[in-house]
Amino acid sequence: MSDRRVCVFSRATLQSKKIADFCGELGVVKLKSLPEPSEISSDDVIIDGLFGSGLNRPPTGSFADAIDWMNLSRRNGAKVIAIDVPSGLNASNGSTPGVAVKADFTVMCLSSKQGCYTDKAPDLCGKLLFANLGIEKPENYTDPTAFLMEGPNYGVMNRPRVGHKGSFGNCLLYTSPSPRDVEESRIP
């Protein structure tokens, strides 16, 4: 399939018509259905723009089928690039209420999405990239709901990217009381 440019649109909206017209001007072939995954090879790139950052329910029907197709095509060697977040991933908390795209790259637009760093997202987003879309310092236009702490990891064990604090064992900390606690306990 690497000799063709493919663009698939699922809904007839004004926006999708404008995109289809633009793609047509670029020589993109519009298909009515997805190609067989066996036609996909390592020469192909799939752009996942099925859902945006507002997804709050499981993908169903033809949307779930399209996500399954993207994942199968990726297993056949195609590279998948997700726009903003992989489809099926909750951009706020990294959960996947249903099926989700496993991308090789995710290009977060205008702001970093908290959900791309949490829960199942590290295994689904691939390499994270950021695009300000020509807006200088887009962080000046939104109030953050979280902050990403980056820096060296001194003495951190090598762990799977997806995990929970309870997945890595337990720690018991036993200490003696501080001298101040002892003094305060003697006060009548």
PDB file of C-alpha atoms in Angstrom:
ATOM      1  CA  MET A   1       0.000   0.000   0.000  1.00  0.00           C
ATOM      2  CA  SER A   2       3.009   2.286   0.217  1.00  0.00           C
ATOM      3  CA  ASP A   3       2.495   3.629  -3.333  1.00  0.00           C
ATOM      4  CA  ARG A   4      -0.889   5.138  -2.438  1.00  0.00           C
ATOM      5  CA  ARG A   5      -1.901   8.029  -0.269  1.00  0.00           C
ATOM      6  CA  VAL A   6      -5.004   7.163   1.672  1.00  0.00           C
ATOM      7  CA  CYS A   7      -7.493   9.282   3.510  1.00  0.00           C
ATOM      8  CA  VAL A   8     -10.589   7.795   5.149  1.00  0.00           C
ATOM      9  CA  PHE A   9     -13.475   9.892   6.466  1.00  0.00           C
ATOM     10  CA  SER A  10     -16.271   8.351   8.481  1.00  0.00           C
ATOM     11  CA  ARG A  11     -18.759  11.201   8.819  1.00  0.00           C
ATOM     12  CA  ALA A  12     -20.108  13.746   6.363  1.00  0.00           C
ATOM     13  CA  THR A  13     -19.639  16.967   8.305  1.00  0.00           C
ATOM     14  CA  LEU A  14     -18.684  20.369   6.942  1.00  0.00           C
ATOM     15  CA  GLN A  15     -15.272  20.051   8.583  1.00  0.00           C
ATOM     16  CA  SER A  16     -14.599  16.577   7.144  1.00  0.00           C
ATOM     17  CA  LYS A  17     -15.700  17.814   3.690  1.00  0.00           C
ATOM     18  CA  LYS A  18     -13.181  20.667   3.879  1.00  0.00           C
ATOM     19  CA  ILE A  19     -10.469  18.219   4.928  1.00  0.00           C
ATOM     20  CA  ALA A  20     -11.457  15.823   2.121  1.00  0.00           C
ATOM     21  CA  ASP A  21     -11.328  18.668  -0.431  1.00  0.00           C
ATOM     22  CA  PHE A  22      -7.889  19.719   0.843  1.00  0.00           C
ATOM     23  CA  CYS A  23      -6.623  16.128   0.701  1.00  0.00           C
ATOM     24  CA  GLY A  24      -8.010  15.803  -2.835  1.00  0.00           C
ATOM     25  CA  GLU A  25      -6.006  18.869  -3.884  1.00  0.00           C
ATOM     26  CA  LEU A  26      -2.899  17.105  -2.550  1.00  0.00           C
ATOM     27  CA  GLY A  27      -3.656  14.030  -4.658  1.00  0.00           C
ATOM     28  CA  VAL A  28      -4.829  11.920  -1.748  1.00  0.00           C
ATOM     29  CA  VAL A  29      -7.100   9.024  -2.693  1.00  0.00           C
ATOM     30  CA  LYS A  30     -10.272   8.850  -0.602  1.00  0.00           C
ATOM     31  CA  LEU A  31     -11.392   5.326   0.265  1.00  0.00           C
ATOM     32  CA  LYS A  32     -14.837   4.189   1.375  1.00  0.00           C
ATOM     33  CA  SER A  33     -13.395   1.501   3.657  1.00  0.00           C
ATOM     34  CA  LEU A  34     -10.141   0.570   5.325  1.00  0.00           C
ATOM     35  CA  PRO A  35      -7.685  -1.598   3.369  1.00  0.00           C
ATOM     36  CA  GLU A  36      -7.069  -5.138   4.548  1.00  0.00           C
ATOM     37  CA  PRO A  37      -4.373  -5.168   7.253  1.00  0.00           C
ATOM     38  CA  SER A  38      -2.413  -7.649   5.107  1.00  0.00           C
ATOM     39  CA  GLU A  39      -1.985  -4.796   2.575  1.00  0.00           C
ATOM     40  CA  ILE A  40      -0.218  -2.674   5.199  1.00  0.00           C
ATOM     41  CA  SER A  41       3.579  -2.800   5.456  1.00  0.00           C
ATOM     42  CA  SER A  42       6.469  -1.152   7.266  1.00  0.00           C
ATOM     43  CA  ASP A  43       6.499   1.496   4.516  1.00  0.00           C
ATOM     44  CA  ASP A  44       3.129   2.840   5.679  1.00  0.00           C
ATOM     45  CA  VAL A  45       2.350   5.568   8.203  1.00  0.00           C
ATOM     46  CA  ILE A  46      -1.051   5.872   9.852  1.00  0.00           C
ATOM     47  CA  ILE A  47      -2.123   9.202  11.327  1.00  0.00           C
ATOM     48  CA  ASP A  48      -4.555   8.627  14.191  1.00  0.00           C
ATOM     49  CA  GLY A  49      -6.906  11.580  14.456  1.00  0.00           C
ATOM     50  CA  LEU A  50     -10.068   9.603  15.110  1.00  0.00           C
ATOM     51  CA  PHE A  51     -10.833  11.122  18.530  1.00  0.00           C
ATOM     52  CA  GLY A  52      -9.481  14.171  20.264  1.00  0.00           C
ATOM     53  CA  SER A  53      -8.760  14.927  23.875  1.00  0.00           C
ATOM     54  CA  GLY A  54     -12.422  15.005  24.954  1.00  0.00           C
ATOM     55  CA  LEU A  55     -13.138  11.263  24.795  1.00  0.00           C
ATOM     56  CA  ASN A  56     -15.016  10.124  27.916  1.00  0.00           C
ATOM     57  CA  ARG A  57     -16.583   6.799  26.912  1.00  0.00           C
ATOM     58  CA  PRO A  58     -15.520   3.558  25.240  1.00  0.00           C
ATOM     59  CA  PRO A  59     -15.217   3.676  21.453  1.00  0.00           C
ATOM     60  CA  THR A  60     -17.883   1.465  19.877  1.00  0.00           C
ATOM     61  CA  GLY A  61     -18.977   0.208  16.464  1.00  0.00           C
ATOM     62  CA  SER A  62     -16.960   1.348  13.456  1.00  0.00           C
ATOM     63  CA  PHE A  63     -14.774   3.540  15.708  1.00  0.00           C
ATOM     64  CA  ALA A  64     -13.665   0.530  17.771  1.00  0.00           C
ATOM     65  CA  ASP A  65     -13.147  -1.384  14.501  1.00  0.00           C
ATOM     66  CA  ALA A  66     -10.919   1.435  13.170  1.00  0.00           C
ATOM     67  CA  ILE A  67      -8.831   1.353  16.367  1.00  0.00           C
ATOM     68  CA  ASP A  68      -8.464  -2.425  16.092  1.00  0.00           C
ATOM     69  CA  TRP A  69      -7.436  -1.963  12.432  1.00  0.00           C
ATOM     70  CA  MET A  70      -4.766   0.608  13.378  1.00  0.00           C
ATOM     71  CA  ASN A  71      -3.342  -1.690  16.057  1.00  0.00           C
ATOM     72  CA  LEU A  72      -3.299  -4.688  13.701  1.00  0.00           C
ATOM     73  CA  SER A  73      -1.679  -2.573  10.982  1.00  0.00           C
ATOM     74  CA  ARG A  74       0.968  -1.477  13.491  1.00  0.00           C
ATOM     75  CA  ARG A  75       1.695  -5.119  14.279  1.00  0.00           C
ATOM     76  CA  ASN A  76       2.147  -5.599  10.507  1.00  0.00           C
ATOM     77  CA  GLY A  77       4.890  -2.950  10.586  1.00  0.00           C
ATOM     78  CA  ALA A  78       3.143   0.376   9.930  1.00  0.00           C
ATOM     79  CA  LYS A  79       4.101   3.333  12.090  1.00  0.00           C
ATOM     80  CA  VAL A  80       1.249   5.048  13.934  1.00  0.00           C
ATOM     81  CA  ILE A  81       1.351   8.732  14.817  1.00  0.00           C
ATOM     82  CA  ALA A  82      -1.396   9.951  17.161  1.00  0.00           C
ATOM     83  CA  ILE A  83      -2.566  13.557  17.130  1.00  0.00           C
ATOM     84  CA  ASP A  84      -2.931  14.950  20.685  1.00  0.00           C
ATOM     85  CA  VAL A  85      -3.657  11.563  22.310  1.00  0.00           C
ATOM     86  CA  PRO A  86      -4.030   8.028  20.960  1.00  0.00           C
ATOM     87  CA  SER A  87      -7.711   7.409  20.164  1.00  0.00           C
ATOM     88  CA  GLY A  88      -9.406   5.606  23.023  1.00  0.00           C
ATOM     89  CA  LEU A  89      -7.153   7.166  25.692  1.00  0.00           C
ATOM     90  CA  ASN A  90      -8.634   9.572  28.242  1.00  0.00           C
ATOM     91  CA  ALA A  91      -6.486  12.718  27.972  1.00  0.00           C
ATOM     92  CA  SER A  92      -7.136  13.690  31.598  1.00  0.00           C
ATOM     93  CA  ASN A  93      -6.232  10.515  33.465  1.00  0.00           C
ATOM     94  CA  GLY A  94      -4.641   8.052  31.020  1.00  0.00           C
ATOM     95  CA  SER A  95      -7.387   5.455  31.396  1.00  0.00           C
ATOM     96  CA  THR A  96      -8.773   3.426  28.528  1.00  0.00           C
ATOM     97  CA  PRO A  97     -12.509   2.858  28.921  1.00  0.00           C
ATOM     98  CA  GLY A  98     -12.383   0.480  25.923  1.00  0.00           C
ATOM     99  CA  VAL A  99     -10.022  -0.225  23.030  1.00  0.00           C
ATOM    100  CA  ALA A 100      -7.222   2.272  22.414  1.00  0.00           C
ATOM    101  CA  VAL A 101      -4.624   2.915  19.721  1.00  0.00           C
ATOM    102  CA  LYS A 102      -1.043   1.933  20.472  1.00  0.00           C
ATOM    103  CA  ALA A 103       0.998   4.674  18.798  1.00  0.00           C
ATOM    104  CA  ASP A 104       4.693   4.895  17.977  1.00  0.00           C
ATOM    105  CA  PHE A 105       4.595   8.675  18.391  1.00  0.00           C
ATOM    106  CA  THR A 106       2.087  11.058  19.948  1.00  0.00           C
ATOM    107  CA  VAL A 107       2.170  14.730  18.993  1.00  0.00           C
ATOM    108  CA  MET A 108       0.498  16.712  21.781  1.00  0.00           C
ATOM    109  CA  CYS A 109      -0.875  19.987  20.404  1.00  0.00           C
ATOM    110  CA  LEU A 110      -0.853  23.304  22.297  1.00  0.00           C
ATOM    111  CA  SER A 111      -0.539  21.712  25.741  1.00  0.00           C
ATOM    112  CA  SER A 112       0.866  18.594  27.310  1.00  0.00           C
ATOM    113  CA  LYS A 113      -1.930  16.220  28.185  1.00  0.00           C
ATOM    114  CA  GLN A 114      -1.772  14.837  31.734  1.00  0.00           C
ATOM    115  CA  GLY A 115      -3.319  11.595  30.542  1.00  0.00           C
ATOM    116  CA  CYS A 116      -0.333  10.966  28.237  1.00  0.00           C
ATOM    117  CA  TYR A 117       1.861  10.425  31.309  1.00  0.00           C
ATOM    118  CA  THR A 118      -0.408   8.460  33.641  1.00  0.00           C
ATOM    119  CA  ASP A 119      -2.095   5.069  34.020  1.00  0.00           C
ATOM    120  CA  LYS A 120      -1.889   3.047  30.760  1.00  0.00           C
ATOM    121  CA  ALA A 121      -0.692   5.940  28.590  1.00  0.00           C
ATOM    122  CA  PRO A 122       3.067   5.314  28.751  1.00  0.00           C
ATOM    123  CA  ASP A 123       2.510   1.996  26.965  1.00  0.00           C
ATOM    124  CA  LEU A 124       0.167   3.550  24.378  1.00  0.00           C
ATOM    125  CA  CYS A 125       1.689   6.927  23.488  1.00  0.00           C
ATOM    126  CA  GLY A 126       5.109   5.859  22.232  1.00  0.00           C
ATOM    127  CA  LYS A 127       7.540   8.749  21.991  1.00  0.00           C
ATOM    128  CA  LEU A 128       5.879  11.978  23.125  1.00  0.00           C
ATOM    129  CA  LEU A 129       6.359  15.091  21.019  1.00  0.00           C
ATOM    130  CA  PHE A 130       4.952  18.598  21.426  1.00  0.00           C
ATOM    131  CA  ALA A 131       3.678  21.050  18.783  1.00  0.00           C
ATOM    132  CA  ASN A 132       2.757  24.608  19.698  1.00  0.00           C
ATOM    133  CA  LEU A 133       1.035  25.051  16.291  1.00  0.00           C
ATOM    134  CA  GLY A 134       2.636  28.473  15.854  1.00  0.00           C
ATOM    135  CA  ILE A 135       1.404  29.864  19.176  1.00  0.00           C
ATOM    136  CA  GLU A 136       4.330  31.221  21.179  1.00  0.00           C
ATOM    137  CA  LYS A 137       4.217  30.006  24.783  1.00  0.00           C
ATOM    138  CA  PRO A 138       0.775  28.350  24.633  1.00  0.00           C
ATOM    139  CA  GLU A 139       1.112  27.623  28.369  1.00  0.00           C
ATOM    140  CA  ASN A 140       0.382  31.332  28.949  1.00  0.00           C
ATOM    141  CA  TYR A 141      -3.185  30.784  27.698  1.00  0.00           C
ATOM    142  CA  THR A 142      -4.263  27.943  29.981  1.00  0.00           C
ATOM    143  CA  ASP A 143      -4.177  27.260  33.673  1.00  0.00           C
ATOM    144  CA  PRO A 144      -2.364  23.995  34.398  1.00  0.00           C
ATOM    145  CA  THR A 145      -4.128  21.297  36.386  1.00  0.00           C
ATOM    146  CA  ALA A 146      -0.894  19.397  37.031  1.00  0.00           C
ATOM    147  CA  PHE A 147       2.848  19.837  36.686  1.00  0.00           C
ATOM    148  CA  LEU A 148       5.277  17.369  35.134  1.00  0.00           C
ATOM    149  CA  MET A 149       8.373  16.923  37.254  1.00  0.00           C
ATOM    150  CA  GLU A 150      11.385  16.053  35.126  1.00  0.00           C
ATOM    151  CA  GLY A 151      14.980  15.511  36.080  1.00  0.00           C
ATOM    152  CA  PRO A 152      17.492  12.857  37.035  1.00  0.00           C
ATOM    153  CA  ASN A 153      16.195   9.776  38.816  1.00  0.00           C
ATOM    154  CA  TYR A 154      18.713   9.137  41.555  1.00  0.00           C
ATOM    155  CA  GLY A 155      18.568   5.576  42.809  1.00  0.00           C
ATOM    156  CA  VAL A 156      15.237   4.779  41.173  1.00  0.00           C
ATOM    157  CA  MET A 157      14.703   1.116  40.408  1.00  0.00           C
ATOM    158  CA  ASN A 158      14.055   0.064  36.835  1.00  0.00           C
ATOM    159  CA  ARG A 159      10.301  -0.625  36.752  1.00  0.00           C
ATOM    160  CA  PRO A 160       7.652  -1.082  34.076  1.00  0.00           C
ATOM    161  CA  ARG A 161       6.303   2.235  32.782  1.00  0.00           C
ATOM    162  CA  VAL A 162       2.794   1.203  33.765  1.00  0.00           C
ATOM    163  CA  GLY A 163       2.420   0.245  37.385  1.00  0.00           C
ATOM    164  CA  HIS A 164       1.026   1.153  40.736  1.00  0.00           C
ATOM    165  CA  LYS A 165       2.777   1.745  44.040  1.00  0.00           C
ATOM    166  CA  GLY A 166       1.291  -1.515  45.309  1.00  0.00           C
ATOM    167  CA  SER A 167       2.826  -3.451  42.401  1.00  0.00           C
ATOM    168  CA  PHE A 168       6.384  -3.129  43.660  1.00  0.00           C
ATOM    169  CA  GLY A 169       6.363  -4.549  47.184  1.00  0.00           C
ATOM    170  CA  ASN A 170       5.957  -3.025  50.603  1.00  0.00           C
ATOM    171  CA  CYS A 171       8.063  -1.039  52.995  1.00  0.00           C
ATOM    172  CA  LEU A 172       7.782  -0.968  56.770  1.00  0.00           C
ATOM    173  CA  LEU A 173       9.323   2.050  58.457  1.00  0.00           C
ATOM    174  CA  TYR A 174       9.825   1.742  62.198  1.00  0.00           C
ATOM    175  CA  THR A 175      11.258   4.683  64.088  1.00  0.00           C
ATOM    176  CA  SER A 176      11.712   5.610  67.680  1.00  0.00           C
ATOM    177  CA  PRO A 177       9.916   8.722  68.928  1.00  0.00           C
ATOM    178  CA  SER A 178      11.705  12.022  68.607  1.00  0.00           C
ATOM    179  CA  PRO A 179      12.993  13.642  71.829  1.00  0.00           C
ATOM    180  CA  ARG A 180      10.313  16.336  71.476  1.00  0.00           C
ATOM    181  CA  ASP A 181       7.554  13.668  71.317  1.00  0.00           C
ATOM    182  CA  VAL A 182       8.946  12.090  74.496  1.00  0.00           C
ATOM    183  CA  GLU A 183       8.989  15.462  76.315  1.00  0.00           C
ATOM    184  CA  GLU A 184       5.429  16.317  75.203  1.00  0.00           C
ATOM    185  CA  SER A 185       4.162  12.934  76.443  1.00  0.00           C
ATOM    186  CA  ARG A 186       5.441  13.706  79.947  1.00  0.00           C
ATOM    187  CA  ILE A 187       3.440  16.930  80.269  1.00  0.00           C
ATOM    188  CA  PRO A 188       0.507  16.315  82.642  1.00  0.00           C
TER     189      PRO A 188
END
